[in-house]
Structures are given as C-alpha cells and as structure tokens.
mmCIF file with all atom_site columns, C-alpha atoms in Angstrom:
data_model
loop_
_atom_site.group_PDB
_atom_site.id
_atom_site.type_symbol
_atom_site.label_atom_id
_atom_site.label_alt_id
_atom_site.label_comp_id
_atom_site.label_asym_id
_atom_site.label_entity_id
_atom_site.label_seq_id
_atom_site.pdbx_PDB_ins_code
_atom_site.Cartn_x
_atom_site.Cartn_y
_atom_site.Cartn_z
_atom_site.occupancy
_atom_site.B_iso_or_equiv
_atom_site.pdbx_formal_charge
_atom_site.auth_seq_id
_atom_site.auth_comp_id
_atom_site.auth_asym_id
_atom_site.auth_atom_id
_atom_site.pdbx_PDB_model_num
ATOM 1   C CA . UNK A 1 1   ? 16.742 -163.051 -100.984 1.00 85.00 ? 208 UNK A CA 1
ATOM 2   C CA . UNK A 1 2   ? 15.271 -163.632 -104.535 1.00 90.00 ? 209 UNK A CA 1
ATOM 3   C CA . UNK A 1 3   ? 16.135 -165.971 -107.266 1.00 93.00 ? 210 UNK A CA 1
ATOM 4   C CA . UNK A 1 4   ? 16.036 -165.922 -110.660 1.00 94.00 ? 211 UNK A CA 1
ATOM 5   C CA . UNK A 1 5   ? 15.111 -168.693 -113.211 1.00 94.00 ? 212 UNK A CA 1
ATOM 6   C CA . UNK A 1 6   ? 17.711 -169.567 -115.427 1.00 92.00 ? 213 UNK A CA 1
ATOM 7   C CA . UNK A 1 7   ? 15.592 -171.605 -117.565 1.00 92.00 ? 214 UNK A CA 1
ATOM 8   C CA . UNK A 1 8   ? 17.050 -174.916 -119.119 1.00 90.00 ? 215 UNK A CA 1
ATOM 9   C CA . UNK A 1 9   ? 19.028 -175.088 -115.943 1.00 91.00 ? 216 UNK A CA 1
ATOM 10  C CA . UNK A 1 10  ? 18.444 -177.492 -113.254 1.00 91.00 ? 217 UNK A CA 1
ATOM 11  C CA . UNK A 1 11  ? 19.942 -174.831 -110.700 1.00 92.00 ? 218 UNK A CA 1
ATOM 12  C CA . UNK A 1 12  ? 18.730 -171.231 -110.186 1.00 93.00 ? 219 UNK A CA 1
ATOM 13  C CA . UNK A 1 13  ? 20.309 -167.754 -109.394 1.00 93.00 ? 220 UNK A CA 1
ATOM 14  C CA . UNK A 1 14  ? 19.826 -166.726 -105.827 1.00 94.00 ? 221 UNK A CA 1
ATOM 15  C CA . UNK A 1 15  ? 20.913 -163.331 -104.919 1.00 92.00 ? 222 UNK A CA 1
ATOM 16  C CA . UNK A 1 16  ? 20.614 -161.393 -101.444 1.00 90.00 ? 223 UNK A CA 1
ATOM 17  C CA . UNK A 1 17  ? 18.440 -158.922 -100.746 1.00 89.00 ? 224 UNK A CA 1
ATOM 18  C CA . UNK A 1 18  ? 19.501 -155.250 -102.044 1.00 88.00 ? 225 UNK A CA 1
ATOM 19  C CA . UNK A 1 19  ? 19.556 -151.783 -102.063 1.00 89.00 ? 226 UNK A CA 1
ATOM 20  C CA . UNK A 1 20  ? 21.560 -149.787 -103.897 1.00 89.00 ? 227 UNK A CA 1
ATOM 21  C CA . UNK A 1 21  ? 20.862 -146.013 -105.543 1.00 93.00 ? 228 UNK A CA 1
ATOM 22  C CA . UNK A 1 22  ? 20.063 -145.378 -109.591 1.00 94.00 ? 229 UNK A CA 1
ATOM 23  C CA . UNK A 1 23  ? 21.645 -141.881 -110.179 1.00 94.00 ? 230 UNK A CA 1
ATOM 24  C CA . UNK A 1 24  ? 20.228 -139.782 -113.149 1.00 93.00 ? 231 UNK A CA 1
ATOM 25  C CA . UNK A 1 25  ? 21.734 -136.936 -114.312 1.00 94.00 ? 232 UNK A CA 1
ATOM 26  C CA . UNK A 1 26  ? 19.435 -134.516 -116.090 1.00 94.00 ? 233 UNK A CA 1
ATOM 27  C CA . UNK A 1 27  ? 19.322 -131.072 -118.170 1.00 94.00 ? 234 UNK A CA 1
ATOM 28  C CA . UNK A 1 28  ? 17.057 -128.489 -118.866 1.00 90.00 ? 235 UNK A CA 1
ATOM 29  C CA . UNK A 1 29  ? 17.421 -128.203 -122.550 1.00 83.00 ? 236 UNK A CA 1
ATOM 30  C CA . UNK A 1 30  ? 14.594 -125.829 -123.501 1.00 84.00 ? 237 UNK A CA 1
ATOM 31  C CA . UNK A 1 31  ? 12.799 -126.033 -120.194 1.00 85.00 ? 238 UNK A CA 1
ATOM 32  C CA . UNK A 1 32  ? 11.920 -129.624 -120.602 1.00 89.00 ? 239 UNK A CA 1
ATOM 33  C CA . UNK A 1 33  ? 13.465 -132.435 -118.044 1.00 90.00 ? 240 UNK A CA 1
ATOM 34  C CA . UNK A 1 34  ? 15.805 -134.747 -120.243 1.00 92.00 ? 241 UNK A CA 1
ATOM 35  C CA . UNK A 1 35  ? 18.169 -137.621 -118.753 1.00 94.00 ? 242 UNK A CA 1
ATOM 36  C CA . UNK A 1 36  ? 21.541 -137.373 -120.121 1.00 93.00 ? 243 UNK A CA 1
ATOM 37  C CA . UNK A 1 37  ? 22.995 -140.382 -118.008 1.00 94.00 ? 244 UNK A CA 1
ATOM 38  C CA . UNK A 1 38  ? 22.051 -143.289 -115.523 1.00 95.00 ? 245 UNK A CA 1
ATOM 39  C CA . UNK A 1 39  ? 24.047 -144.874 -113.390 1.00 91.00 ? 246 UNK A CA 1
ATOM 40  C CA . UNK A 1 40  ? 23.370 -147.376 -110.364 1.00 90.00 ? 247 UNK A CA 1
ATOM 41  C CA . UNK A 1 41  ? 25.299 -147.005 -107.206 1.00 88.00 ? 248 UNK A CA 1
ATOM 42  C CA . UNK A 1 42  ? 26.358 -150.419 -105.443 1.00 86.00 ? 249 UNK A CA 1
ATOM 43  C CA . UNK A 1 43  ? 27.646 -150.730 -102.125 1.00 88.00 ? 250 UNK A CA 1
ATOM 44  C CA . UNK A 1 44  ? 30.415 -152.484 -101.515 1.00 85.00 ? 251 UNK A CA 1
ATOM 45  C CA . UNK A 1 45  ? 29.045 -154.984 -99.201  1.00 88.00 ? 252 UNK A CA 1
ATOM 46  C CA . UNK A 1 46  ? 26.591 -155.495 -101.460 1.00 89.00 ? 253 UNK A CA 1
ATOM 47  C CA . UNK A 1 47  ? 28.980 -156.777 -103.896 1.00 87.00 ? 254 UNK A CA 1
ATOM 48  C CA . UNK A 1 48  ? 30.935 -159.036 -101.598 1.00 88.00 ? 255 UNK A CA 1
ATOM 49  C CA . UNK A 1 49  ? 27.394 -160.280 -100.063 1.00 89.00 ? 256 UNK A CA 1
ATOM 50  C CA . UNK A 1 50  ? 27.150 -161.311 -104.327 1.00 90.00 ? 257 UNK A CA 1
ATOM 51  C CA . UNK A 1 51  ? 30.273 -162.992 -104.543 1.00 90.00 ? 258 UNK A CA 1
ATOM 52  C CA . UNK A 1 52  ? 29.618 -165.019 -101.263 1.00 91.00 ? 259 UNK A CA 1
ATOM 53  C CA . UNK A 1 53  ? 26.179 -165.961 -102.394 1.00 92.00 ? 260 UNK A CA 1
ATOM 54  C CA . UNK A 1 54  ? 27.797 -166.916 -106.039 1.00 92.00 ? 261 UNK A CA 1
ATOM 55  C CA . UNK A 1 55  ? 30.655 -168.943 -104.071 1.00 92.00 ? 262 UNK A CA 1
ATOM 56  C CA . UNK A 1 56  ? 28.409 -170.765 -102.225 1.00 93.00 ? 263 UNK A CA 1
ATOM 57  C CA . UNK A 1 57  ? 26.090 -171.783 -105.196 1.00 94.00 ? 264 UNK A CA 1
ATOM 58  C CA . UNK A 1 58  ? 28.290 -172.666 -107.939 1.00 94.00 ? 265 UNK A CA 1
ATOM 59  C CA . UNK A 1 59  ? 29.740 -175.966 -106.465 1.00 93.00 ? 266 UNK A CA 1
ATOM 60  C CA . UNK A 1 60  ? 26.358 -177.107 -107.034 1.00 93.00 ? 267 UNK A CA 1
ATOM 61  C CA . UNK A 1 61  ? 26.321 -176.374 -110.249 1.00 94.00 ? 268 UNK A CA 1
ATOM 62  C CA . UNK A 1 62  ? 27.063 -179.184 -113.038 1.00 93.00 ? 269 UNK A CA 1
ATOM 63  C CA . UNK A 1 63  ? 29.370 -177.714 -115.719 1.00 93.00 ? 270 UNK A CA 1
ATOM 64  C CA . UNK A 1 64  ? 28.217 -180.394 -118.092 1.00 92.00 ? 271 UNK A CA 1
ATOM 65  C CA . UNK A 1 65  ? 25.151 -177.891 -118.292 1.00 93.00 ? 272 UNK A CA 1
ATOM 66  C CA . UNK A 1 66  ? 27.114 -174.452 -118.446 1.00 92.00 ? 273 UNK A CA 1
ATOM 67  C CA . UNK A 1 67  ? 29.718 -175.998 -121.715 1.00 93.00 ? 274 UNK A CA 1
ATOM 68  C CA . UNK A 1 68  ? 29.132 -178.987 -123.986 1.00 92.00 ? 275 UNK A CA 1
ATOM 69  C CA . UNK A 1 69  ? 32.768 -179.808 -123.352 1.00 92.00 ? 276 UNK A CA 1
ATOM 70  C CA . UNK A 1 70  ? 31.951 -181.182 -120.066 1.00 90.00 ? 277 UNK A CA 1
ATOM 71  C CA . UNK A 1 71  ? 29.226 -183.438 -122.029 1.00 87.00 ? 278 UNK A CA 1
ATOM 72  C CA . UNK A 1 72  ? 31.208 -186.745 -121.935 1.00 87.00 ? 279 UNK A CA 1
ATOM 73  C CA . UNK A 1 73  ? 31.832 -187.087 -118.590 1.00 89.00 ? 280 UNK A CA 1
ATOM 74  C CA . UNK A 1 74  ? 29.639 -189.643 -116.528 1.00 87.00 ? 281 UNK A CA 1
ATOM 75  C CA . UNK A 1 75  ? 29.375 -187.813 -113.101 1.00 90.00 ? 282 UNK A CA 1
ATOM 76  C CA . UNK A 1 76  ? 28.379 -184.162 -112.325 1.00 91.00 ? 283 UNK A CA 1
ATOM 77  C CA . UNK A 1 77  ? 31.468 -182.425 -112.842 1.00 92.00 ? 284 UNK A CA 1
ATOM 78  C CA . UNK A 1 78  ? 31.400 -179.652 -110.421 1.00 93.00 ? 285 UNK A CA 1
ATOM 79  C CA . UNK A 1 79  ? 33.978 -176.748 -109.863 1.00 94.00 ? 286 UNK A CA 1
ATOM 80  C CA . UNK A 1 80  ? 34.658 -174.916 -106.378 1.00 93.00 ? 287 UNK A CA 1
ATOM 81  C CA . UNK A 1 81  ? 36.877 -171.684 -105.756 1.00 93.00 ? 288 UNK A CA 1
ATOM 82  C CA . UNK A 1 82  ? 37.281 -168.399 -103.506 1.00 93.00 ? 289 UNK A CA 1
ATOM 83  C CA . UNK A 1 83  ? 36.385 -165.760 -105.014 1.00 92.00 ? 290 UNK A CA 1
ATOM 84  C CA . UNK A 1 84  ? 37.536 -162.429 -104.805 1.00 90.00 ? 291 UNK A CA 1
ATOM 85  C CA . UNK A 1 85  ? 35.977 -158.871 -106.140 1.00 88.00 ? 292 UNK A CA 1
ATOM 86  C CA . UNK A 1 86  ? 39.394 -156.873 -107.218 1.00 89.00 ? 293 UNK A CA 1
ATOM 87  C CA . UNK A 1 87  ? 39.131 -152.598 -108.045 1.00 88.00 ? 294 UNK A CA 1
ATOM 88  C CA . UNK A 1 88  ? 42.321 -152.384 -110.016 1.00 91.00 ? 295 UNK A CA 1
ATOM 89  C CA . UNK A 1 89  ? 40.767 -148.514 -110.615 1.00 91.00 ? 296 UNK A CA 1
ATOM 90  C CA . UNK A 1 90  ? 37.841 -146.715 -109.881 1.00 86.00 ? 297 UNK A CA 1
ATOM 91  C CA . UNK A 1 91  ? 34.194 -147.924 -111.709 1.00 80.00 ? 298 UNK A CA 1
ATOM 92  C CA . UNK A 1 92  ? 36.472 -150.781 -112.791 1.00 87.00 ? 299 UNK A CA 1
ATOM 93  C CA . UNK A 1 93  ? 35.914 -154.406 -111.245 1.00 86.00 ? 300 UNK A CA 1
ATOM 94  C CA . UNK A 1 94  ? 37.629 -157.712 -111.897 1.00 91.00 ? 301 UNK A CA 1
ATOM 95  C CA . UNK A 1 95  ? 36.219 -161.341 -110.199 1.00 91.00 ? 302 UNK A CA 1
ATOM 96  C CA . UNK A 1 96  ? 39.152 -163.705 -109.591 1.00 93.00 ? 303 UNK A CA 1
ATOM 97  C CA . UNK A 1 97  ? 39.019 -167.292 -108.598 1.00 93.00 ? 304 UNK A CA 1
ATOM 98  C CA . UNK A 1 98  ? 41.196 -168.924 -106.206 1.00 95.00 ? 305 UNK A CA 1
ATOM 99  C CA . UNK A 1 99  ? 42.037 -172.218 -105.172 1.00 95.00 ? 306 UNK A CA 1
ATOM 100 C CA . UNK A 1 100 ? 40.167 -174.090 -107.655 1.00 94.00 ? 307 UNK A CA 1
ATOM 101 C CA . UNK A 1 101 ? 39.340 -177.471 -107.632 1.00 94.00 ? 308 UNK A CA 1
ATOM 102 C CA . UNK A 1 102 ? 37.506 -179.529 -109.192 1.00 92.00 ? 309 UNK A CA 1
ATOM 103 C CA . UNK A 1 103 ? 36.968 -183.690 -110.016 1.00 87.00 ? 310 UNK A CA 1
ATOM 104 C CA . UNK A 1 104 ? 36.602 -185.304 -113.425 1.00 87.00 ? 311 UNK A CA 1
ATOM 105 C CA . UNK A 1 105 ? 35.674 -188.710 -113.830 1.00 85.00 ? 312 UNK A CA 1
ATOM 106 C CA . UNK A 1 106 ? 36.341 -189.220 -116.893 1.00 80.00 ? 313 UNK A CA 1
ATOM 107 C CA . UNK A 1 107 ? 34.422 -191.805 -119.514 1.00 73.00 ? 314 UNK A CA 1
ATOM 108 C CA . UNK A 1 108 ? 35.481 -194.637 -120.482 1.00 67.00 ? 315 UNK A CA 1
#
C-alpha cells in the first residue's frame, strides 16, 4: 500500500499495492525508435481493489473540506456509499454510487 498527500487535507489517499503494464507502441521512421502511443494496462482486480480501498476511506472524509457548501455545518459532514466500477463499452469506465447516506446537522 502507498499513500499520497493531498495537501490542505486532513485525510490522505491510500491506494493498494499495484502492478499493471505501460504499453508503447513504436515506429521506425527513418531507422530511429519513435513512440507513437502509450497506454497503461490495468487489471481488473486492480480496479475493484481501488474502488474498495476508495469505499472504505471516504466515510472518513469531511466534505466541509472537499466543497465550501458544506462550510456552515457544525459537525463533520461525512458521506458513505457502495461503489461500483461499470464498462458500459470497452476502454470506457463509469464509477457509480449506491446507497448513499449521509447526516447533516445543520447550523443554527
């Protein structure tokens, strides 16, 4: 596992350990060795490994921080949800939330 600082956060990124496969496609224009694309290769269960990691972590998270329309309320407002890693087509991804819930006390 490593983390990464999100700095002005009190909360950091942790993500799992990975390996995955960076894919470059190159030519021989004129005998010289040019990349023409790069691409990274993910596993699936790499991904899903992600999304549990993020699912876990972000009900710790204090959306007052993430939007300053969350600024007036007096508690941590926090957020939880399932999420879910969608392939409506191929090298095309969409990250749904489920069942979420969250509590607001509100100012007053």
């Amino acid at each position: 596992e490593w983390e990464i600082e999100l700095e002005g956060y009190s909360f950091n990124l942790h993500m799992p350990s990975m390996r995955f496969a960076i894919v470059l496609v190159l030519s021989l224009d004129g005998g010289v060795p040019r990349t023409k694309r790069v691409f990274a290769a993910f596993p699936d269960e790499l991904l899903d490994n992600i999304m549990k990691g993020w699912q876990a972590q972000i009900p710790e998270w204090d959306l007052r921080e993430l939007d300053p329309r969350f600024k007036g309320f007096r508690k941590p407002a926090h957020v939880s949800s399932r999420l879910c890693l969608k392939w409506p087509k191929p090298g095309c991804f969409r990250l749904e939330a489920h069942s979420v819930r969250s509590r607001l006390d509100l100012p007053h």
